[in-house]
Coordinates of C-alpha atoms and ligand atoms in Angstrom, one line a residue:
M18 CA 44.2 -23.7 -36.5
T19 CA 41.2 -24.8 -38.6
M20 CA 40.6 -22.6 -41.7
N21 CA 36.9 -23.3 -42.2
I22 CA 34.2 -20.7 -41.7
Q23 CA 32.2 -21.6 -38.6
P24 CA 28.4 -21.6 -39.3
R25 CA 27.7 -18.8 -36.8
F26 CA 29.8 -16.4 -38.9
Q27 CA 28.3 -17.1 -42.3
D28 CA 25.7 -14.4 -41.9
N29 CA 28.0 -11.6 -40.6
F30 CA 31.2 -12.3 -42.6
L31 CA 31.2 -10.1 -45.7
A32 CA 33.3 -11.9 -48.3
P33 CA 35.6 -9.6 -50.2
N34 CA 34.5 -8.7 -53.7
L35 CA 37.7 -9.2 -55.7
S36 CA 36.2 -7.6 -58.8
D37 CA 35.4 -4.3 -57.1
P38 CA 36.5 -1.6 -59.7
R39 CA 38.3 0.3 -56.9
L40 CA 40.9 -2.5 -56.9
A41 CA 41.6 -2.2 -60.6
S42 CA 44.6 0.0 -60.6
K43 CA 47.9 0.1 -58.7
R44 CA 49.1 3.5 -57.5
S45 CA 52.8 4.2 -57.8
Y46 CA 54.5 6.6 -55.5
R47 CA 57.9 8.3 -55.3
M48 CA 59.6 9.6 -52.1
L49 CA 59.7 13.3 -51.4
V50 CA 63.1 14.7 -50.6
D51 CA 64.0 18.4 -50.8
G52 CA 60.7 19.1 -52.4
K53 CA 61.3 16.7 -55.2
S54 CA 59.8 13.3 -56.0
V55 CA 62.6 10.8 -56.1
D56 CA 63.2 7.0 -56.5
A57 CA 65.6 5.0 -54.5
Q58 CA 69.1 5.2 -55.9
S59 CA 68.9 1.4 -56.5
G60 CA 65.7 1.7 -58.4
E61 CA 64.2 -1.0 -56.2
T62 CA 60.6 -0.8 -55.1
I63 CA 58.1 -2.5 -52.7
S64 CA 54.7 -3.6 -53.8
R65 CA 51.7 -3.8 -51.5
E66 CA 48.8 -6.2 -51.9
S67 CA 45.5 -5.3 -50.2
P68 CA 45.3 -7.5 -47.1
G69 CA 41.5 -7.7 -47.6
H70 CA 41.6 -8.7 -51.2
R71 CA 44.1 -11.4 -51.9
G72 CA 46.2 -11.0 -55.1
K73 CA 45.3 -7.4 -55.7
V74 CA 48.3 -5.1 -55.7
V75 CA 47.3 -1.6 -54.7
G76 CA 50.5 0.4 -54.2
E77 CA 54.2 0.5 -55.0
W78 CA 56.9 2.8 -53.5
P79 CA 60.7 3.0 -53.5
A80 CA 62.8 0.7 -51.3
A81 CA 65.3 3.2 -49.9
S82 CA 68.8 2.2 -48.7
S83 CA 70.8 4.0 -46.0
Q84 CA 72.4 6.2 -48.7
D85 CA 69.0 7.5 -49.7
V86 CA 68.2 8.2 -46.0
S87 CA 71.5 9.8 -45.4
R88 CA 70.8 12.2 -48.3
A89 CA 67.3 13.0 -46.8
I90 CA 68.9 13.7 -43.4
G91 CA 71.4 16.1 -45.0
V92 CA 68.6 17.9 -46.7
A93 CA 66.5 18.2 -43.5
R94 CA 69.7 19.4 -41.6
R95 CA 70.4 22.1 -44.2
A96 CA 66.8 23.2 -44.3
F97 CA 66.8 23.5 -40.5
D98 CA 70.2 25.3 -40.2
E99 CA 69.9 27.5 -43.3
G100 CA 66.3 27.6 -44.4
P101 CA 63.5 29.9 -43.5
W102 CA 61.3 27.5 -41.5
A103 CA 63.0 27.6 -38.1
R104 CA 63.2 31.4 -38.3
M105 CA 59.7 32.1 -39.5
S106 CA 57.2 33.7 -37.1
G107 CA 54.7 31.3 -35.4
A108 CA 52.0 33.1 -37.3
E109 CA 53.5 32.4 -40.7
R110 CA 54.0 28.7 -39.8
S111 CA 50.5 28.6 -38.5
T112 CA 49.0 29.9 -41.7
I113 CA 50.8 27.3 -43.8
L114 CA 49.8 24.4 -41.4
H115 CA 46.2 25.6 -41.6
R116 CA 46.5 25.3 -45.4
V117 CA 47.8 21.7 -45.0
A118 CA 44.7 20.9 -43.0
A119 CA 42.5 22.3 -45.7
G120 CA 44.4 20.3 -48.3
I121 CA 43.9 17.1 -46.4
L122 CA 40.1 17.7 -46.4
Q123 CA 40.2 18.4 -50.1
H124 CA 41.7 14.9 -50.6
Q125 CA 39.8 13.1 -47.9
E126 CA 38.1 10.6 -50.2
E127 CA 41.3 9.8 -52.1
L128 CA 43.4 9.4 -48.9
G129 CA 40.6 7.3 -47.2
L130 CA 40.6 4.8 -50.1
I131 CA 44.4 4.5 -50.1
E132 CA 44.4 3.9 -46.4
C133 CA 41.6 1.4 -46.6
L134 CA 43.3 -0.6 -49.4
E135 CA 46.8 -0.6 -47.8
T136 CA 45.8 -1.4 -44.2
G137 CA 42.6 -3.5 -44.7
K138 CA 40.5 -1.3 -42.5
P139 CA 36.9 -0.4 -43.5
L140 CA 36.6 2.5 -46.0
T141 CA 34.2 4.4 -43.8
Q142 CA 36.5 4.2 -40.9
A143 CA 39.6 5.1 -43.0
T144 CA 37.8 8.2 -44.5
G145 CA 36.6 9.3 -41.0
E146 CA 40.2 9.0 -39.7
I147 CA 41.4 11.4 -42.5
G148 CA 38.9 13.9 -41.3
Y149 CA 40.2 13.5 -37.7
C150 CA 43.7 14.1 -39.0
A151 CA 42.7 17.4 -40.6
D152 CA 41.6 18.4 -37.1
L153 CA 45.0 17.4 -35.7
W154 CA 46.7 19.7 -38.2
T155 CA 44.2 22.5 -37.4
Y156 CA 44.9 22.2 -33.7
A157 CA 48.6 22.2 -34.1
A158 CA 48.4 25.1 -36.6
G159 CA 46.5 27.2 -34.0
M160 CA 48.9 26.4 -31.2
A161 CA 51.9 27.1 -33.5
R162 CA 51.5 30.9 -33.1
G163 CA 51.1 30.7 -29.3
L164 CA 54.2 28.7 -28.4
E165 CA 55.8 30.7 -25.7
G166 CA 58.7 30.4 -23.3
D167 CA 58.8 31.9 -19.8
S168 CA 60.1 34.8 -17.7
H169 CA 61.6 34.9 -14.2
N170 CA 61.3 38.3 -12.7
A171 CA 62.0 37.3 -9.1
I172 CA 65.6 36.0 -9.2
G173 CA 67.2 39.1 -7.8
D174 CA 67.0 42.8 -8.4
N175 CA 69.9 42.8 -10.8
R176 CA 68.8 39.8 -12.8
L177 CA 66.0 38.9 -15.3
G178 CA 65.6 35.4 -16.5
L179 CA 64.1 34.3 -19.8
V180 CA 63.3 30.8 -20.9
L181 CA 63.6 30.8 -24.7
R182 CA 61.7 28.0 -26.5
E183 CA 63.6 27.0 -29.6
P184 CA 62.9 24.3 -32.2
A185 CA 64.7 21.1 -31.3
G186 CA 66.2 20.6 -34.8
V187 CA 65.9 17.7 -37.3
V188 CA 63.4 15.1 -36.3
G189 CA 63.4 11.5 -37.5
I190 CA 59.9 10.0 -37.4
I191 CA 59.2 6.2 -37.8
T192 CA 55.6 5.1 -37.9
P193 CA 53.7 1.7 -37.9
W194 CA 51.1 0.3 -40.3
N195 CA 48.0 0.3 -38.1
F196 CA 47.0 4.0 -38.2
P197 CA 49.5 5.4 -40.8
F198 CA 47.8 8.7 -41.4
I199 CA 46.7 9.3 -37.8
I200 CA 50.2 8.6 -36.4
V201 CA 52.1 10.7 -38.9
S202 CA 49.5 13.5 -38.2
E203 CA 50.0 13.2 -34.4
R204 CA 53.8 13.9 -34.9
V205 CA 54.5 16.0 -38.0
P206 CA 52.3 19.1 -37.3
W207 CA 53.7 19.3 -33.8
A208 CA 57.3 19.0 -35.0
L209 CA 56.7 21.5 -37.8
G210 CA 54.7 23.8 -35.5
A211 CA 57.7 23.9 -33.2
G212 CA 59.9 24.9 -36.1
C213 CA 61.7 21.6 -36.7
T214 CA 62.3 19.8 -40.0
V215 CA 61.5 16.2 -40.4
V216 CA 62.4 12.9 -42.2
V217 CA 59.5 10.5 -42.0
K218 CA 59.9 6.7 -42.6
P219 CA 56.4 5.1 -42.8
S220 CA 55.8 1.4 -42.5
E221 CA 56.9 -0.5 -45.6
F222 CA 53.3 -2.0 -45.7
T223 CA 51.4 1.3 -45.7
S224 CA 53.4 4.2 -47.2
G225 CA 51.0 5.7 -49.7
T226 CA 49.1 8.2 -47.5
T227 CA 52.3 9.6 -45.9
I228 CA 53.8 10.3 -49.3
R229 CA 50.6 12.0 -50.3
L230 CA 50.6 14.0 -47.1
A231 CA 54.1 15.4 -47.9
D232 CA 52.9 16.3 -51.4
I233 CA 49.9 18.2 -49.9
A234 CA 52.2 20.0 -47.4
L235 CA 54.5 21.1 -50.2
E236 CA 51.6 22.4 -52.2
A237 CA 50.4 24.2 -49.1
G238 CA 53.6 26.1 -48.8
V239 CA 55.8 24.0 -46.5
P240 CA 59.3 24.9 -47.9
P241 CA 61.3 22.2 -49.7
G242 CA 63.4 20.1 -47.4
V243 CA 61.2 20.7 -44.3
F244 CA 59.0 17.6 -44.7
N245 CA 60.8 14.7 -46.3
V246 CA 59.6 11.1 -46.7
V247 CA 61.7 8.0 -47.3
T248 CA 60.2 4.6 -47.8
G249 CA 61.4 1.1 -47.3
T250 CA 62.0 -1.6 -44.7
G251 CA 63.0 -0.8 -41.2
P252 CA 66.7 -1.8 -41.1
A253 CA 67.4 -0.3 -44.5
A254 CA 65.4 2.9 -44.4
G255 CA 64.8 3.5 -40.7
Q256 CA 67.8 2.6 -38.7
L257 CA 70.0 5.5 -39.7
L258 CA 67.4 8.0 -38.3
A259 CA 68.4 6.6 -34.9
E260 CA 72.2 6.4 -35.5
D261 CA 72.9 9.6 -37.4
P262 CA 74.2 12.5 -35.3
R263 CA 72.6 15.0 -37.6
V264 CA 69.2 13.9 -36.3
D265 CA 68.3 15.7 -33.0
V266 CA 65.1 13.8 -32.1
L267 CA 63.9 10.3 -32.9
A268 CA 60.1 9.8 -32.6
F269 CA 59.4 6.1 -32.9
T270 CA 56.0 4.5 -32.9
G271 CA 55.8 0.7 -33.1
S272 CA 56.8 -2.5 -31.2
V273 CA 58.7 -2.7 -28.0
R274 CA 61.3 -4.9 -29.7
V275 CA 62.2 -2.4 -32.4
G276 CA 61.7 0.7 -30.1
T277 CA 64.2 -0.6 -27.5
H278 CA 66.7 -1.6 -30.3
L279 CA 66.5 1.9 -31.8
A280 CA 66.9 3.6 -28.4
A281 CA 70.1 1.6 -27.9
L282 CA 71.4 2.6 -31.3
A283 CA 70.5 6.2 -30.7
A284 CA 72.3 6.3 -27.3
P285 CA 75.8 7.1 -28.5
T286 CA 74.6 10.2 -30.3
V287 CA 72.7 11.4 -27.1
K288 CA 69.6 12.4 -29.1
R289 CA 66.2 12.8 -27.6
V290 CA 64.2 9.6 -28.2
G291 CA 60.4 9.5 -27.9
L292 CA 58.9 6.0 -27.9
E293 CA 55.2 5.1 -28.4
L294 CA 55.1 1.4 -28.1
G295 CA 52.7 -1.5 -27.4
G296 CA 49.9 -2.0 -25.0
K297 CA 47.6 -4.6 -23.3
G298 CA 44.8 -2.3 -22.3
P299 CA 42.6 -3.4 -19.4
Q300 CA 38.8 -2.7 -19.4
V301 CA 37.8 -2.9 -15.8
V302 CA 34.1 -3.4 -15.3
F303 CA 32.7 -2.9 -11.8
A304 CA 29.5 -4.6 -10.7
D305 CA 27.5 -1.3 -10.9
A306 CA 28.4 -0.6 -14.5
D307 CA 25.8 0.0 -17.2
L308 CA 26.1 -3.4 -18.8
E309 CA 24.6 -2.4 -22.2
A310 CA 27.1 0.4 -22.6
A311 CA 30.0 -1.6 -21.3
A312 CA 29.3 -4.5 -23.7
D313 CA 29.2 -2.2 -26.6
G314 CA 32.4 -0.4 -25.4
I315 CA 34.2 -3.7 -24.8
A316 CA 33.3 -4.9 -28.3
Y317 CA 34.5 -1.6 -29.8
G318 CA 37.6 -1.6 -27.7
V319 CA 38.7 -5.0 -28.8
Y320 CA 37.4 -5.3 -32.4
H321 CA 38.1 -1.8 -33.7
N322 CA 40.7 -2.0 -36.5
A323 CA 40.5 -5.8 -36.1
G324 CA 42.2 -5.4 -32.7
Q325 CA 45.3 -3.9 -34.4
C326 CA 45.3 -0.9 -32.0
C327 CA 48.0 0.0 -29.5
I328 CA 45.2 1.2 -27.3
S329 CA 42.9 -1.8 -27.7
G330 CA 41.0 -2.9 -24.6
S331 CA 42.1 -6.4 -25.0
R332 CA 41.8 -7.6 -21.4
L333 CA 38.4 -7.6 -19.9
I334 CA 38.7 -7.5 -16.1
V335 CA 35.2 -8.0 -14.8
H336 CA 33.5 -8.3 -11.4
N337 CA 32.6 -12.0 -11.0
A338 CA 29.0 -11.1 -10.0
I339 CA 28.3 -9.7 -13.5
R340 CA 30.7 -11.7 -15.5
P341 CA 28.1 -14.1 -17.0
A342 CA 25.6 -11.4 -17.8
L343 CA 28.2 -9.2 -19.4
L344 CA 29.7 -12.0 -21.4
E345 CA 26.3 -13.0 -22.7
R346 CA 25.6 -9.5 -24.0
L347 CA 29.1 -9.4 -25.5
L348 CA 28.8 -12.7 -27.3
E349 CA 25.4 -11.8 -28.7
L350 CA 26.8 -8.6 -30.1
S351 CA 30.0 -10.3 -31.4
R352 CA 27.9 -12.9 -33.3
R353 CA 26.1 -10.2 -35.2
L354 CA 29.0 -7.9 -35.9
P355 CA 29.6 -7.5 -39.6
F356 CA 33.3 -8.0 -40.4
G357 CA 35.2 -8.7 -43.6
D358 CA 35.5 -6.8 -46.9
P359 CA 37.1 -3.4 -46.2
L360 CA 35.2 -2.0 -49.1
G361 CA 31.9 -3.4 -47.8
D362 CA 29.8 -2.4 -44.9
S363 CA 32.0 -4.0 -42.3
K364 CA 32.8 -2.9 -38.8
F365 CA 36.3 -4.3 -39.0
G366 CA 38.4 -5.6 -41.8
A367 CA 41.6 -7.6 -42.4
M368 CA 44.8 -8.4 -40.5
V369 CA 47.6 -6.4 -42.1
T370 CA 49.6 -9.4 -43.5
D371 CA 49.5 -13.2 -43.7
Q372 CA 52.4 -13.3 -41.2
H373 CA 50.5 -11.2 -38.7
A374 CA 47.3 -13.3 -39.1
E375 CA 49.4 -16.4 -38.4
K376 CA 50.8 -14.7 -35.3
V377 CA 47.3 -13.9 -34.0
A378 CA 46.2 -17.5 -34.8
S379 CA 49.1 -18.9 -32.8
Y380 CA 48.2 -16.7 -29.8
I381 CA 44.7 -18.1 -30.0
A382 CA 46.1 -21.6 -30.1
K383 CA 48.3 -20.8 -27.1
G384 CA 45.2 -19.6 -25.2
V385 CA 43.5 -22.9 -25.7
S386 CA 46.6 -25.0 -24.9
E387 CA 47.3 -23.0 -21.7
G388 CA 43.7 -23.8 -20.5
A389 CA 41.6 -20.7 -21.2
E390 CA 38.0 -21.3 -22.3
L391 CA 37.3 -20.3 -25.9
L392 CA 33.7 -19.0 -25.9
L393 CA 33.6 -17.7 -29.5
G394 CA 35.6 -17.5 -32.7
G395 CA 39.2 -18.4 -33.0
D396 CA 39.2 -19.0 -36.7
R397 CA 40.9 -17.6 -39.7
V398 CA 38.0 -16.9 -42.1
A399 CA 38.1 -17.3 -45.9
A400 CA 41.9 -17.1 -45.9
S401 CA 41.9 -17.7 -49.6
K402 CA 40.4 -14.2 -50.1
G403 CA 42.2 -12.2 -47.4
N404 CA 43.5 -12.2 -43.9
F405 CA 40.4 -12.3 -41.7
I406 CA 40.1 -13.4 -38.1
A407 CA 36.7 -13.8 -36.5
P408 CA 35.7 -12.0 -33.3
T409 CA 37.2 -14.2 -30.6
V410 CA 36.4 -14.3 -26.9
F411 CA 38.2 -16.2 -24.1
D412 CA 37.0 -16.6 -20.6
R413 CA 38.7 -18.1 -17.5
V414 CA 42.0 -16.5 -18.4
T415 CA 44.5 -16.3 -15.6
P416 CA 46.9 -13.4 -15.2
N417 CA 50.1 -15.4 -16.0
M418 CA 48.8 -16.9 -19.3
T419 CA 50.4 -15.7 -22.5
I420 CA 47.1 -14.2 -23.8
A421 CA 46.8 -12.2 -20.6
Q422 CA 50.4 -10.8 -20.8
E423 CA 51.4 -10.3 -24.4
E424 CA 50.0 -7.9 -27.0
I425 CA 48.1 -10.1 -29.5
F426 CA 47.1 -7.2 -31.9
G427 CA 44.0 -9.0 -33.2
P428 CA 40.2 -9.2 -32.4
V429 CA 40.8 -11.4 -29.4
L430 CA 39.5 -10.7 -25.9
S431 CA 40.9 -12.3 -22.7
T432 CA 38.5 -12.3 -19.8
I433 CA 39.7 -12.4 -16.2
G434 CA 37.3 -12.2 -13.2
F435 CA 37.8 -10.3 -9.9
D436 CA 36.0 -9.9 -6.6
T437 CA 37.4 -6.8 -4.9
P438 CA 38.5 -3.3 -6.3
E439 CA 42.0 -4.0 -5.0
E440 CA 42.2 -7.2 -7.0
A441 CA 40.9 -5.4 -10.1
V442 CA 43.6 -2.7 -9.8
A443 CA 46.3 -5.3 -9.2
L444 CA 45.2 -7.3 -12.3
A445 CA 45.1 -4.2 -14.4
N446 CA 48.7 -3.5 -13.4
T447 CA 50.1 -7.0 -14.0
T448 CA 51.5 -6.6 -17.5
P449 CA 54.7 -4.8 -18.5
Y450 CA 52.6 -2.3 -20.5
G451 CA 50.9 1.0 -19.4
L452 CA 49.5 2.6 -22.5
S453 CA 45.7 2.9 -21.9
A454 CA 43.0 1.7 -19.6
S455 CA 39.2 1.9 -19.2
V456 CA 37.0 1.8 -16.1
W457 CA 33.3 1.1 -16.3
S458 CA 31.2 2.1 -13.3
R459 CA 28.3 4.3 -12.4
D460 CA 30.0 5.4 -9.2
L461 CA 32.4 8.2 -9.8
E462 CA 34.4 7.5 -6.7
T463 CA 35.0 3.9 -7.6
A464 CA 36.1 5.0 -11.1
I465 CA 38.4 7.8 -9.9
Q466 CA 40.1 5.7 -7.3
A467 CA 40.8 2.9 -9.9
T468 CA 42.0 5.6 -12.3
R469 CA 44.5 6.9 -9.7
R470 CA 45.9 3.5 -9.1
I471 CA 46.1 2.0 -12.6
R472 CA 49.3 3.0 -14.4
A473 CA 48.5 4.0 -17.9
G474 CA 49.0 7.1 -20.0
R475 CA 45.5 7.3 -21.6
F476 CA 42.5 6.7 -19.5
W477 CA 38.7 6.5 -20.1
I478 CA 35.8 6.3 -17.6
N479 CA 32.8 4.7 -19.3
S480 CA 34.3 4.8 -22.8
V481 CA 37.2 3.5 -24.7
I482 CA 39.5 4.5 -27.6
D483 CA 38.5 8.1 -27.4
G484 CA 40.8 11.1 -28.0
T485 CA 41.1 14.7 -29.1
P486 CA 44.1 16.8 -30.3
E487 CA 44.1 18.7 -27.0
M488 CA 44.8 15.6 -24.8
P489 CA 48.2 14.0 -24.3
I490 CA 49.0 10.4 -25.3
G491 CA 51.9 8.2 -24.3
G492 CA 52.9 5.3 -22.2
Y493 CA 53.9 4.3 -18.7
K494 CA 56.3 1.3 -18.2
K495 CA 57.2 -0.5 -21.4
S496 CA 54.6 1.3 -23.4
G497 CA 57.0 4.2 -24.0
V498 CA 58.5 7.5 -23.0
G499 CA 57.4 11.0 -23.9
R500 CA 54.0 12.6 -24.7
E501 CA 52.5 13.6 -28.0
L502 CA 49.5 15.9 -28.7
G503 CA 48.1 18.8 -26.7
R504 CA 50.5 21.5 -25.6
Y505 CA 52.8 18.7 -24.2
G506 CA 53.5 17.4 -27.7
F507 CA 55.3 20.7 -28.6
D508 CA 57.7 20.2 -25.7
E509 CA 59.0 17.0 -27.4
Y510 CA 60.1 19.0 -30.4
S511 CA 61.4 22.1 -28.5
Q512 CA 64.6 23.0 -26.7
F513 CA 64.5 25.4 -23.7
K514 CA 67.3 27.8 -23.3
G515 CA 67.7 29.5 -19.9
L516 CA 68.9 33.1 -20.5
H517 CA 70.3 35.1 -17.6
M518 CA 70.4 38.8 -18.1
T519 CA 72.4 41.0 -15.7
L520 CA 71.0 44.4 -14.9
G521 CA 73.5 47.1 -13.8
R522 CA 77.2 46.3 -13.2
P523 CA 77.9 42.7 -12.4
Q524 CA 79.4 42.0 -9.0
P525 CA 83.2 41.6 -9.6
W526 CA 84.5 38.1 -9.1
F527 CA 88.0 39.4 -8.2
Q528 CA 88.7 42.7 -6.5
H529 CA 92.0 44.4 -7.4
Ligands
LIG611 P1 57.3 -2.4 -35.8 O1 58.0 -2.1 -34.6 O2 57.5 -3.7 -36.5 O3 57.5 -1.4 -37.0 C1 57.3 0.0 -36.7 C2 58.1 0.8 -37.7 O4 59.5 0.5 -37.4 C3 58.0 0.5 -39.2 O5 58.0 1.6 -39.9 C4 59.2 -0.5 -39.4 O6 59.6 -0.5 -40.8 C5 60.2 0.2 -38.6 N1 61.3 -0.7 -38.2 C6 61.3 -2.0 -38.0 N2 62.6 -2.5 -37.7 C7 63.4 -1.4 -37.7 C8 64.8 -1.2 -37.5 N3 65.6 -2.2 -37.3 N4 65.2 0.1 -37.6 C9 64.4 1.1 -37.9 N5 63.1 1.0 -38.1 C10 62.6 -0.2 -38.0 O7 55.7 -2.2 -35.5 P2 54.5 -2.5 -36.4 O8 54.3 -4.0 -36.5 O9 54.5 -1.7 -37.6 O10 53.3 -1.9 -35.5 C11 52.7 -2.5 -34.5 C12 53.2 -2.1 -33.1 O11 53.2 -0.7 -33.0 C13 52.4 -2.6 -32.0 O12 53.3 -3.1 -30.9 C14 51.6 -1.4 -31.5 O13 51.2 -1.5 -30.2 C15 52.6 -0.3 -31.7 N6 51.9 0.9 -31.9 C16 52.0 1.8 -30.8 C17 51.3 3.0 -30.9 C18 51.4 4.1 -29.8 O14 51.0 5.2 -30.0 N7 51.9 3.7 -28.6 C19 50.5 3.3 -32.0 C20 50.4 2.4 -33.0 C21 51.1 1.2 -32.9

């Protein structure tokens, strides 16, 4: 790929300011195990450079080994089996989780800046995400005192059945780098609300805010040993969470490659495994759609977080009658979109690592070599200052091309035309993924019929990348198993015990 800045991006690319004072100091973190801040036994650490500010190290955390993780699992096991958390009333847990939400809001600016510098996302976006996370904790806190089982009063006059909801036990949680604080906040409050204890392994690239969250939770009254964080690379610090029989549930969020590997490693212990994996979200635009709104939504769907979103709308499936008009609006918008310096006024920032930027660039090259038409972008911009990729739009993509099938995880849109609703649905369903989908139409029946036929766990009509704590998330097909958020999320972290009570004398099995 060429590395030059194309003239059309000179106005809307915001070059990083490497002398911004917010980059001046590196933050050092320690893991939280049993309520104490600890280093890795080896003393080794991992440093993190801001992906949007080349050469600026912004964080450092321990590089745990499996011995460190084994200790954390033991602590979480003991806290679950012997500690107060699993036995507390829902009301008591709820009160503490509400205090965590308040603590997050107190530290919103600090957490937003850490998240921005470690991930490369714009500061305003990162700070907004922290606010959303406080709401996730608030929702789970509210639900934590209303988690009920069930009763069966019609199973015979001499019987009463109760379904007891119990906490599932020790939960291992492994998270990715694209939304570190959101994803940990979509899992931990649900697990804690259900009465579980957790060991969290964040991405080795973005561990700062997860460690700070565990500190805040401890200050808020979550007992020591209930919320533990270990940091380090996947194989060294994450794998044992799948293999160890002392862990009851593994909640993994990340790539299909690692998720399936961990599910196989977890199988001999027969633990419950929740997987939230990749996506290749279709945005299906029918001929009657509001084109202004659709163009804006498509831009948001593919460029948000520089396209590093599991629920990106990275495939535009558009009716051929409106394809030129929609693309024209989208290109016009894409040319004006400010992107670049995460600390500046950008709509999207950097790719998470050099290696990932290379991978996205190689997908773009593949799109060109397989015959798709590159309408805009395709460049790595100012690579000497950070990992930036310009907004990129492909047209005339066919369903079997690599850029139509595989998750690119960059600001790259693949456009495919259709003529009939049946064709649109078939195209939407052609990838192995089923995480999210959007339909754009003014006709409710068209939109609902498409929604019913497209296989995806998160769906939007006339919007994209929307969500609230009440609504479930999760994948069909290779995008995963299990559901997080809403009342469904608590079931992932609960066991259900069927209790049969006999009333009166039981019927003898053997008559003397
Ligand atoms: P990844 O699979 O490379 O890493 C995810 C996590 O797994 C990291 O913490 C990593 O250290 C750990 N890991 C890696 N190898 C491991 C191993 N052998 N044992 C244990 N842990 C290991 O994914 P990523 O690059 O961090 O994130 C991007 C991927 O995550 C994309 O595919 C994206 O679609 C997916 N994702 C999915 C969701 C969702 O909700 N479905 C949300 C965000 C991201």
